[in-house]
PDB file of C-alpha atoms and ligand atoms in Angstrom:
ATOM      1  CA  MET C   1     -14.333  15.978  15.174  1.00 78.00           C
ATOM      2  CA  ALA C   2     -13.100  15.012  11.722  1.00 87.00           C
ATOM      3  CA  ARG C   3      -9.960  16.742  10.419  1.00 93.00           C
ATOM      4  CA  TYR C   4      -9.505  17.837   6.831  1.00 97.00           C
ATOM      5  CA  ILE C   5      -6.152  18.935   5.545  1.00 97.00           C
ATOM      6  CA  VAL C   6      -5.581  20.228   2.008  1.00 98.00           C
ATOM      7  CA  LEU C   7      -2.056  19.855   0.690  1.00 98.00           C
ATOM      8  CA  LEU C   8      -1.378  22.597  -1.850  1.00 98.00           C
ATOM      9  CA  GLY C   9       1.540  23.046  -4.220  1.00 97.00           C
ATOM     10  CA  PRO C  10       2.558  22.878  -7.872  1.00 96.00           C
ATOM     11  CA  PRO C  11       3.018  19.556  -9.666  1.00 94.00           C
ATOM     12  CA  GLY C  12       6.433  18.253  -8.639  1.00 92.00           C
ATOM     13  CA  ALA C  13       6.534  20.004  -5.243  1.00 95.00           C
ATOM     14  CA  GLY C  14       6.437  16.658  -3.428  1.00 93.00           C
ATOM     15  CA  LYS C  15       2.761  16.590  -2.427  1.00 95.00           C
ATOM     16  CA  GLY C  16       2.287  12.898  -3.195  1.00 93.00           C
ATOM     17  CA  THR C  17       5.461  11.823  -1.392  1.00 93.00           C
ATOM     18  CA  GLN C  18       4.617  13.895   1.671  1.00 96.00           C
ATOM     19  CA  ALA C  19       0.933  12.913   1.660  1.00 96.00           C
ATOM     20  CA  GLU C  20       1.901   9.239   1.875  1.00 94.00           C
ATOM     21  CA  ILE C  21       4.143   9.866   4.895  1.00 96.00           C
ATOM     22  CA  ILE C  22       1.912  12.351   6.714  1.00 96.00           C
ATOM     23  CA  SER C  23      -1.361  10.465   6.264  1.00 96.00           C
ATOM     24  CA  GLU C  24       0.240   7.402   7.818  1.00 95.00           C
ATOM     25  CA  LYS C  25       1.671   9.363  10.738  1.00 95.00           C
ATOM     26  CA  LEU C  26      -1.656  11.075  11.418  1.00 94.00           C
ATOM     27  CA  GLY C  27      -3.809   8.020  10.704  1.00 94.00           C
ATOM     28  CA  LEU C  28      -5.830   9.929   8.118  1.00 96.00           C
ATOM     29  CA  ALA C  29      -7.137   8.668   4.779  1.00 97.00           C
ATOM     30  CA  HIS C  30      -4.948   9.893   1.902  1.00 96.00           C
ATOM     31  CA  ILE C  31      -7.099  11.059  -0.976  1.00 97.00           C
ATOM     32  CA  SER C  32      -5.220  11.777  -4.161  1.00 96.00           C
ATOM     33  CA  SER C  33      -7.521  12.881  -6.985  1.00 97.00           C
ATOM     34  CA  GLY C  34      -4.764  12.084  -9.518  1.00 96.00           C
ATOM     35  CA  ASP C  35      -4.434   8.519  -8.155  1.00 94.00           C
ATOM     36  CA  ILE C  36      -8.192   8.010  -8.355  1.00 96.00           C
ATOM     37  CA  PHE C  37      -8.194   9.194 -11.971  1.00 96.00           C
ATOM     38  CA  ARG C  38      -5.224   6.917 -12.785  1.00 93.00           C
ATOM     39  CA  GLU C  39      -6.934   3.892 -11.192  1.00 93.00           C
ATOM     40  CA  ASN C  40     -10.039   4.593 -13.247  1.00 95.00           C
ATOM     41  CA  LEU C  41      -7.930   4.966 -16.368  1.00 94.00           C
ATOM     42  CA  LYS C  42      -6.236   1.628 -15.733  1.00 91.00           C
ATOM     43  CA  ALA C  43      -9.597  -0.073 -15.167  1.00 94.00           C
ATOM     44  CA  GLN C  44     -11.032   1.755 -18.215  1.00 94.00           C
ATOM     45  CA  THR C  45     -14.139   2.865 -16.315  1.00 96.00           C
ATOM     46  CA  GLU C  46     -16.419   5.524 -17.761  1.00 96.00           C
ATOM     47  CA  LEU C  47     -14.776   8.091 -15.466  1.00 96.00           C
ATOM     48  CA  GLY C  48     -11.323   6.959 -16.579  1.00 96.00           C
ATOM     49  CA  GLN C  49     -12.238   7.269 -20.250  1.00 96.00           C
ATOM     50  CA  LEU C  50     -13.642  10.723 -19.662  1.00 96.00           C
ATOM     51  CA  ALA C  51     -10.548  11.877 -17.758  1.00 96.00           C
ATOM     52  CA  GLN C  52      -7.993  10.359 -20.152  1.00 95.00           C
ATOM     53  CA  GLY C  53      -7.851  13.147 -22.758  1.00 94.00           C
ATOM     54  CA  TYR C  54      -7.547  15.899 -20.171  1.00 96.00           C
ATOM     55  CA  MET C  55      -4.838  14.034 -18.255  1.00 95.00           C
ATOM     56  CA  ASN C  56      -2.807  13.280 -21.361  1.00 92.00           C
ATOM     57  CA  ARG C  57      -2.900  16.948 -22.350  1.00 92.00           C
ATOM     58  CA  GLY C  58      -1.912  18.017 -18.828  1.00 93.00           C
ATOM     59  CA  GLU C  59      -5.217  19.822 -18.366  1.00 96.00           C
ATOM     60  CA  LEU C  60      -7.742  19.675 -15.579  1.00 98.00           C
ATOM     61  CA  VAL C  61     -10.678  17.286 -15.673  1.00 98.00           C
ATOM     62  CA  PRO C  62     -13.893  19.403 -15.555  1.00 98.00           C
ATOM     63  CA  ASP C  63     -14.869  20.639 -12.096  1.00 98.00           C
ATOM     64  CA  ASP C  64     -18.287  18.960 -11.955  1.00 97.00           C
ATOM     65  CA  VAL C  65     -16.844  15.511 -12.660  1.00 97.00           C
ATOM     66  CA  THR C  66     -13.992  15.957 -10.185  1.00 98.00           C
ATOM     67  CA  ILE C  67     -16.212  17.358  -7.442  1.00 98.00           C
ATOM     68  CA  ALA C  68     -18.687  14.455  -7.766  1.00 96.00           C
ATOM     69  CA  MET C  69     -15.821  11.956  -7.574  1.00 97.00           C
ATOM     70  CA  ILE C  70     -14.388  13.513  -4.397  1.00 97.00           C
ATOM     71  CA  ARG C  71     -17.813  13.831  -2.801  1.00 97.00           C
ATOM     72  CA  GLU C  72     -18.326  10.096  -3.260  1.00 96.00           C
ATOM     73  CA  ARG C  73     -14.838   9.313  -1.946  1.00 96.00           C
ATOM     74  CA  LEU C  74     -15.247  11.433   1.196  1.00 96.00           C
ATOM     75  CA  GLN C  75     -18.400   9.552   2.105  1.00 95.00           C
ATOM     76  CA  ARG C  76     -16.576   6.245   2.495  1.00 96.00           C
ATOM     77  CA  PRO C  77     -16.051   4.887   6.018  1.00 95.00           C
ATOM     78  CA  ASP C  78     -12.264   5.390   6.037  1.00 95.00           C
ATOM     79  CA  CYS C  79     -12.889   9.160   5.942  1.00 95.00           C
ATOM     80  CA  ALA C  80     -14.958   9.171   9.136  1.00 92.00           C
ATOM     81  CA  GLU C  81     -12.036  10.791  10.998  1.00 92.00           C
ATOM     82  CA  GLY C  82     -11.249  13.162   8.152  1.00 95.00           C
ATOM     83  CA  ALA C  83      -8.785  13.090   5.268  1.00 97.00           C
ATOM     84  CA  LEU C  84      -5.602  14.447   3.795  1.00 98.00           C
ATOM     85  CA  LEU C  85      -6.459  15.807   0.356  1.00 98.00           C
ATOM     86  CA  ASP C  86      -3.677  15.737  -2.230  1.00 97.00           C
ATOM     87  CA  GLY C  87      -4.415  17.331  -5.626  1.00 97.00           C
ATOM     88  CA  PHE C  88      -7.915  18.511  -4.718  1.00 98.00           C
ATOM     89  CA  PRO C  89      -9.109  21.261  -4.789  1.00 98.00           C
ATOM     90  CA  ARG C  90      -7.344  22.639  -7.854  1.00 98.00           C
ATOM     91  CA  THR C  91      -9.684  25.545  -8.720  1.00 98.00           C
ATOM     92  CA  PRO C  92     -11.607  28.089  -6.615  1.00 98.00           C
ATOM     93  CA  LYS C  93     -14.844  26.384  -7.730  1.00 98.00           C
ATOM     94  CA  GLN C  94     -13.585  23.067  -6.326  1.00 98.00           C
ATOM     95  CA  ALA C  95     -12.538  24.817  -3.103  1.00 98.00           C
ATOM     96  CA  ASP C  96     -16.025  26.330  -2.708  1.00 98.00           C
ATOM     97  CA  ALA C  97     -17.578  22.919  -3.368  1.00 98.00           C
ATOM     98  CA  LEU C  98     -15.321  21.297  -0.770  1.00 98.00           C
ATOM     99  CA  ALA C  99     -16.311  23.879   1.849  1.00 98.00           C
ATOM    100  CA  ALA C 100     -19.994  23.314   1.056  1.00 97.00           C
ATOM    101  CA  MET C 101     -19.591  19.516   1.208  1.00 96.00           C
ATOM    102  CA  LEU C 102     -17.834  19.614   4.565  1.00 97.00           C
ATOM    103  CA  SER C 103     -20.324  22.078   6.031  1.00 96.00           C
ATOM    104  CA  GLU C 104     -23.026  19.430   5.581  1.00 95.00           C
ATOM    105  CA  THR C 105     -21.411  17.554   8.474  1.00 93.00           C
ATOM    106  CA  ASP C 106     -20.481  20.742  10.368  1.00 94.00           C
ATOM    107  CA  SER C 107     -16.857  20.287   9.312  1.00 95.00           C
ATOM    108  CA  SER C 108     -14.420  22.530   7.502  1.00 96.00           C
ATOM    109  CA  VAL C 109     -10.871  22.564   6.163  1.00 97.00           C
ATOM    110  CA  ASP C 110      -8.524  22.783   9.181  1.00 96.00           C
ATOM    111  CA  CYS C 111      -5.213  23.629   7.609  1.00 96.00           C
ATOM    112  CA  VAL C 112      -3.699  24.166   4.147  1.00 97.00           C
ATOM    113  CA  PRO C 113       0.040  23.533   4.040  1.00 97.00           C
ATOM    114  CA  TYR C 114       1.414  24.970   0.809  1.00 98.00           C
ATOM    115  CA  ILE C 115       4.664  23.408  -0.392  1.00 98.00           C
ATOM    116  CA  SER C 116       6.348  26.084  -2.487  1.00 97.00           C
ATOM    117  CA  VAL C 117       8.941  25.326  -5.162  1.00 95.00           C
ATOM    118  CA  PRO C 118      10.011  27.822  -7.876  1.00 92.00           C
ATOM    119  CA  ALA C 119       8.736  26.987 -11.367  1.00 87.00           C
ATOM    120  CA  PRO C 120      12.146  26.328 -13.036  1.00 86.00           C
ATOM    121  CA  ILE C 121      12.913  23.574 -10.502  1.00 91.00           C
ATOM    122  CA  LEU C 122       9.621  21.768 -11.131  1.00 93.00           C
ATOM    123  CA  VAL C 123      10.528  20.616 -14.625  1.00 90.00           C
ATOM    124  CA  GLU C 124      13.619  18.815 -13.344  1.00 87.00           C
ATOM    125  CA  ARG C 125      11.666  17.286 -10.499  1.00 89.00           C
ATOM    126  CA  LEU C 126       8.855  15.992 -12.704  1.00 90.00           C
ATOM    127  CA  SER C 127      11.016  14.662 -15.498  1.00 88.00           C
ATOM    128  CA  GLY C 128      13.093  12.594 -13.022  1.00 90.00           C
ATOM    129  CA  ARG C 129      10.045  11.124 -11.321  1.00 92.00           C
ATOM    130  CA  TRP C 130       9.258   7.401 -11.449  1.00 94.00           C
ATOM    131  CA  THR C 131       6.086   5.837 -10.081  1.00 94.00           C
ATOM    132  CA  CYS C 132       5.363   2.299  -8.965  1.00 94.00           C
ATOM    133  CA  ARG C 133       2.815   0.347 -11.017  1.00 92.00           C
ATOM    134  CA  ALA C 134       1.146  -1.393  -8.116  1.00 92.00           C
ATOM    135  CA  GLU C 135       0.537   1.328  -5.543  1.00 90.00           C
ATOM    136  CA  GLY C 136       1.799   4.616  -6.961  1.00 91.00           C
ATOM    137  CA  HIS C 137       4.812   4.973  -4.625  1.00 93.00           C
ATOM    138  CA  ILE C 138       6.970   7.831  -5.875  1.00 93.00           C
ATOM    139  CA  TYR C 139      10.739   8.003  -6.558  1.00 95.00           C
ATOM    140  CA  HIS C 140      13.161  10.399  -8.183  1.00 93.00           C
ATOM    141  CA  THR C 141      16.328   9.413 -10.021  1.00 91.00           C
ATOM    142  CA  THR C 142      18.366  12.051  -8.123  1.00 89.00           C
ATOM    143  CA  PHE C 143      16.437  13.146  -5.032  1.00 89.00           C
ATOM    144  CA  ASN C 144      14.826   9.911  -3.866  1.00 92.00           C
ATOM    145  CA  PRO C 145      16.191   6.931  -5.828  1.00 95.00           C
ATOM    146  CA  PRO C 146      14.968   3.373  -5.173  1.00 97.00           C
ATOM    147  CA  VAL C 147      17.517   0.891  -3.734  1.00 96.00           C
ATOM    148  CA  GLN C 148      17.355  -1.163  -6.945  1.00 95.00           C
ATOM    149  CA  PRO C 149      16.894   0.896 -10.123  1.00 94.00           C
ATOM    150  CA  GLY C 150      13.473   0.400 -11.699  1.00 95.00           C
ATOM    151  CA  ILE C 151      12.008  -1.526  -8.728  1.00 97.00           C
ATOM    152  CA  CYS C 152       9.757  -0.211  -5.940  1.00 97.00           C
ATOM    153  CA  ASP C 153      11.365  -0.526  -2.475  1.00 96.00           C
ATOM    154  CA  VAL C 154       7.987  -1.053  -0.825  1.00 95.00           C
ATOM    155  CA  ASP C 155       6.304  -3.710  -2.968  1.00 96.00           C
ATOM    156  CA  GLY C 156       8.887  -4.804  -5.561  1.00 96.00           C
ATOM    157  CA  SER C 157       6.745  -3.750  -8.515  1.00 96.00           C
ATOM    158  CA  GLU C 158       8.031  -2.129 -11.701  1.00 96.00           C
ATOM    159  CA  LEU C 159       8.613   1.643 -11.763  1.00 96.00           C
ATOM    160  CA  TYR C 160       7.338   3.570 -14.786  1.00 94.00           C
ATOM    161  CA  GLN C 161       7.332   7.154 -15.949  1.00 91.00           C
ATOM    162  CA  ARG C 162       3.839   8.665 -16.014  1.00 89.00           C
ATOM    163  CA  ASP C 163       2.775   9.782 -19.508  1.00 86.00           C
ATOM    164  CA  ASP C 164       2.090  13.242 -18.142  1.00 89.00           C
ATOM    165  CA  ASP C 165       5.613  13.454 -16.646  1.00 89.00           C
ATOM    166  CA  LYS C 166       7.078  13.543 -20.169  1.00 86.00           C
ATOM    167  CA  PRO C 167       8.595  16.946 -21.057  1.00 82.00           C
ATOM    168  CA  GLU C 168       5.867  18.049 -23.538  1.00 81.00           C
ATOM    169  CA  THR C 169       3.126  17.689 -20.944  1.00 89.00           C
ATOM    170  CA  VAL C 170       5.086  18.885 -17.922  1.00 90.00           C
ATOM    171  CA  SER C 171       5.233  22.520 -19.029  1.00 90.00           C
ATOM    172  CA  ARG C 172       1.513  22.516 -19.848  1.00 92.00           C
ATOM    173  CA  ARG C 173       0.728  21.173 -16.356  1.00 94.00           C
ATOM    174  CA  ILE C 174       2.807  23.914 -14.766  1.00 94.00           C
ATOM    175  CA  ASP C 175       1.018  26.601 -16.843  1.00 94.00           C
ATOM    176  CA  VAL C 176      -2.361  25.136 -15.889  1.00 96.00           C
ATOM    177  CA  TYR C 177      -1.314  25.181 -12.240  1.00 96.00           C
ATOM    178  CA  MET C 178      -0.273  28.854 -12.440  1.00 96.00           C
ATOM    179  CA  GLU C 179      -3.516  29.876 -14.141  1.00 98.00           C
ATOM    180  CA  GLN C 180      -6.092  27.775 -12.332  1.00 98.00           C
ATOM    181  CA  THR C 181      -4.679  26.477  -9.039  1.00 98.00           C
ATOM    182  CA  ALA C 182      -2.270  29.175  -7.808  1.00 97.00           C
ATOM    183  CA  PRO C 183      -5.244  31.490  -6.985  1.00 98.00           C
ATOM    184  CA  LEU C 184      -6.005  29.034  -4.164  1.00 98.00           C
ATOM    185  CA  ILE C 185      -2.908  30.287  -2.314  1.00 98.00           C
ATOM    186  CA  ASP C 186      -4.630  33.630  -1.719  1.00 98.00           C
ATOM    187  CA  TYR C 187      -8.012  31.957  -1.315  1.00 98.00           C
ATOM    188  CA  TYR C 188      -6.795  29.998   1.696  1.00 98.00           C
ATOM    189  CA  ARG C 189      -4.482  32.751   2.956  1.00 97.00           C
ATOM    190  CA  GLN C 190      -7.463  35.105   3.193  1.00 98.00           C
ATOM    191  CA  ARG C 191      -9.257  32.476   5.258  1.00 97.00           C
ATOM    192  CA  GLY C 192      -6.305  32.224   7.660  1.00 96.00           C
ATOM    193  CA  LEU C 193      -5.612  28.581   6.778  1.00 97.00           C
ATOM    194  CA  LEU C 194      -2.419  28.763   4.718  1.00 97.00           C
ATOM    195  CA  ALA C 195       0.951  27.594   6.061  1.00 97.00           C
ATOM    196  CA  GLU C 196       3.774  28.079   3.540  1.00 97.00           C
ATOM    197  CA  ILE C 197       6.592  25.534   3.584  1.00 97.00           C
ATOM    198  CA  ASP C 198       9.795  25.674   1.557  1.00 97.00           C
ATOM    199  CA  GLY C 199       9.731  22.587  -0.669  1.00 96.00           C
ATOM    200  CA  GLN C 200      13.440  22.835  -1.521  1.00 95.00           C
ATOM    201  CA  GLN C 201      14.596  21.009   1.595  1.00 95.00           C
ATOM    202  CA  SER C 202      15.139  17.314   2.240  1.00 94.00           C
ATOM    203  CA  ILE C 203      12.071  15.071   2.345  1.00 94.00           C
ATOM    204  CA  ASP C 204      12.512  14.673   6.138  1.00 97.00           C
ATOM    205  CA  GLU C 205      12.753  18.415   6.716  1.00 97.00           C
ATOM    206  CA  VAL C 206       9.620  19.094   4.688  1.00 97.00           C
ATOM    207  CA  THR C 207       7.773  16.347   6.604  1.00 98.00           C
ATOM    208  CA  GLY C 208       8.837  17.885   9.932  1.00 97.00           C
ATOM    209  CA  GLN C 209       7.619  21.342   8.948  1.00 97.00           C
ATOM    210  CA  LEU C 210       4.358  19.983   7.549  1.00 97.00           C
ATOM    211  CA  LEU C 211       3.617  18.128  10.774  1.00 96.00           C
ATOM    212  CA  ALA C 212       4.456  21.199  12.848  1.00 96.00           C
ATOM    213  CA  ALA C 213       2.127  23.358  10.722  1.00 95.00           C
ATOM    214  CA  ILE C 214      -0.708  20.830  10.912  1.00 94.00           C
ATOM    215  CA  LEU C 215      -0.391  20.358  14.674  1.00 90.00           C
ATOM    216  CA  LYS C 216      -0.194  24.113  15.224  1.00 85.00           C
ATOM    217  CA  GLY C 217      -3.350  24.509  13.091  1.00 66.00           C
ATOM    218  CA  GLN C 218      -5.153  22.239  15.542  1.00 65.00           C
ATOM    219  CA  ALA C 219      -4.021  23.982  18.675  1.00 54.00           C
TER     220      ALA C 219
HETATM  221  P1  AMP X 301      -1.767  14.586 -10.202  1.00 74.56           P
HETATM  222  O1  AMP X 301      -1.430  13.170  -9.975  1.00 74.56           O
HETATM  223  O2  AMP X 301      -2.332  15.263  -8.973  1.00 74.56           O
HETATM  224  O3  AMP X 301      -0.658  15.374 -10.839  1.00 74.56           O
HETATM  225  O4  AMP X 301      -2.985  14.605 -11.261  1.00 74.56           O
HETATM  226  C1  AMP X 301      -2.832  14.072 -12.558  1.00 74.56           C
HETATM  227  C2  AMP X 301      -3.913  14.615 -13.499  1.00 74.56           C
HETATM  228  O5  AMP X 301      -5.218  14.246 -13.027  1.00 74.56           O
HETATM  229  C3  AMP X 301      -3.979  16.139 -13.594  1.00 74.56           C
HETATM  230  O6  AMP X 301      -3.030  16.666 -14.508  1.00 74.56           O
HETATM  231  C4  AMP X 301      -5.409  16.349 -14.056  1.00 74.56           C
HETATM  232  O7  AMP X 301      -5.579  16.035 -15.433  1.00 74.56           O
HETATM  233  C5  AMP X 301      -6.157  15.293 -13.255  1.00 74.56           C
HETATM  234  N1  AMP X 301      -6.566  15.843 -11.937  1.00 74.56           N
HETATM  235  C6  AMP X 301      -6.112  15.460 -10.710  1.00 74.56           C
HETATM  236  N2  AMP X 301      -6.709  16.162  -9.734  1.00 74.56           N
HETATM  237  C7  AMP X 301      -7.569  17.019 -10.350  1.00 74.56           C
HETATM  238  C8  AMP X 301      -8.453  18.032  -9.900  1.00 74.56           C
HETATM  239  N3  AMP X 301      -8.589  18.306  -8.588  1.00 74.56           N
HETATM  240  N4  AMP X 301      -9.171  18.706 -10.810  1.00 74.56           N
HETATM  241  C9  AMP X 301      -9.065  18.440 -12.122  1.00 74.56           C
HETATM  242  N5  AMP X 301      -8.228  17.519 -12.638  1.00 74.56           N
HETATM  243  C10 AMP X 301      -7.477  16.816 -11.759  1.00 74.56           C
END
């Protein structure tokens, strides 16, 4: 039976970092809606051009567009065993659409680990974040620095600061999260799927607690 895990948390909580680690450990496809939008932006596809304005303003791409993109992605062969979703759903409408999509194959969301980090800490986390050009590996100047400044440890490519990690956009993204995505905490809690994890621990500690929550969810 395919497994679907939704990683929830504000921007800067460490979802991307943890999703990379956990998806590898569990052998699940890692689906990051933000990465898919960024790839499309880089390739200047129609989807990328549509998403660009919203991303630059720190706002959400419209639900219908995002839902169609994820639907297509989940149908690819690497998702046959399920997926770890990072950055999707971000609104109750997206969460309803995900449930409907999965029910078509008699599947459902198994577990929703929620990495919680207080809002004032997020700004510092996002403004120190650097991302690798080639594969999107994530670093932080203080919390997770690369061995050689400016260079990705994994593939040697250049590290850059995402446009939407600049201070003007960061606070907008946090507001958008509070207004549109935070309601998903209760949404999934009411469905008995939420597992809250304190995001202010070391990367290893958060990984350990995420794995424990996911494995418990399957028991
Ligand atoms: P992220 O890398 O998850 O921080 O996403 C970067 C940007 O992509 C967001 O600020 C949104 O503009 C867009 N985006 C990513 N995921 C979604 C989503 N599920 N719904 C709407 N917009 C999204």
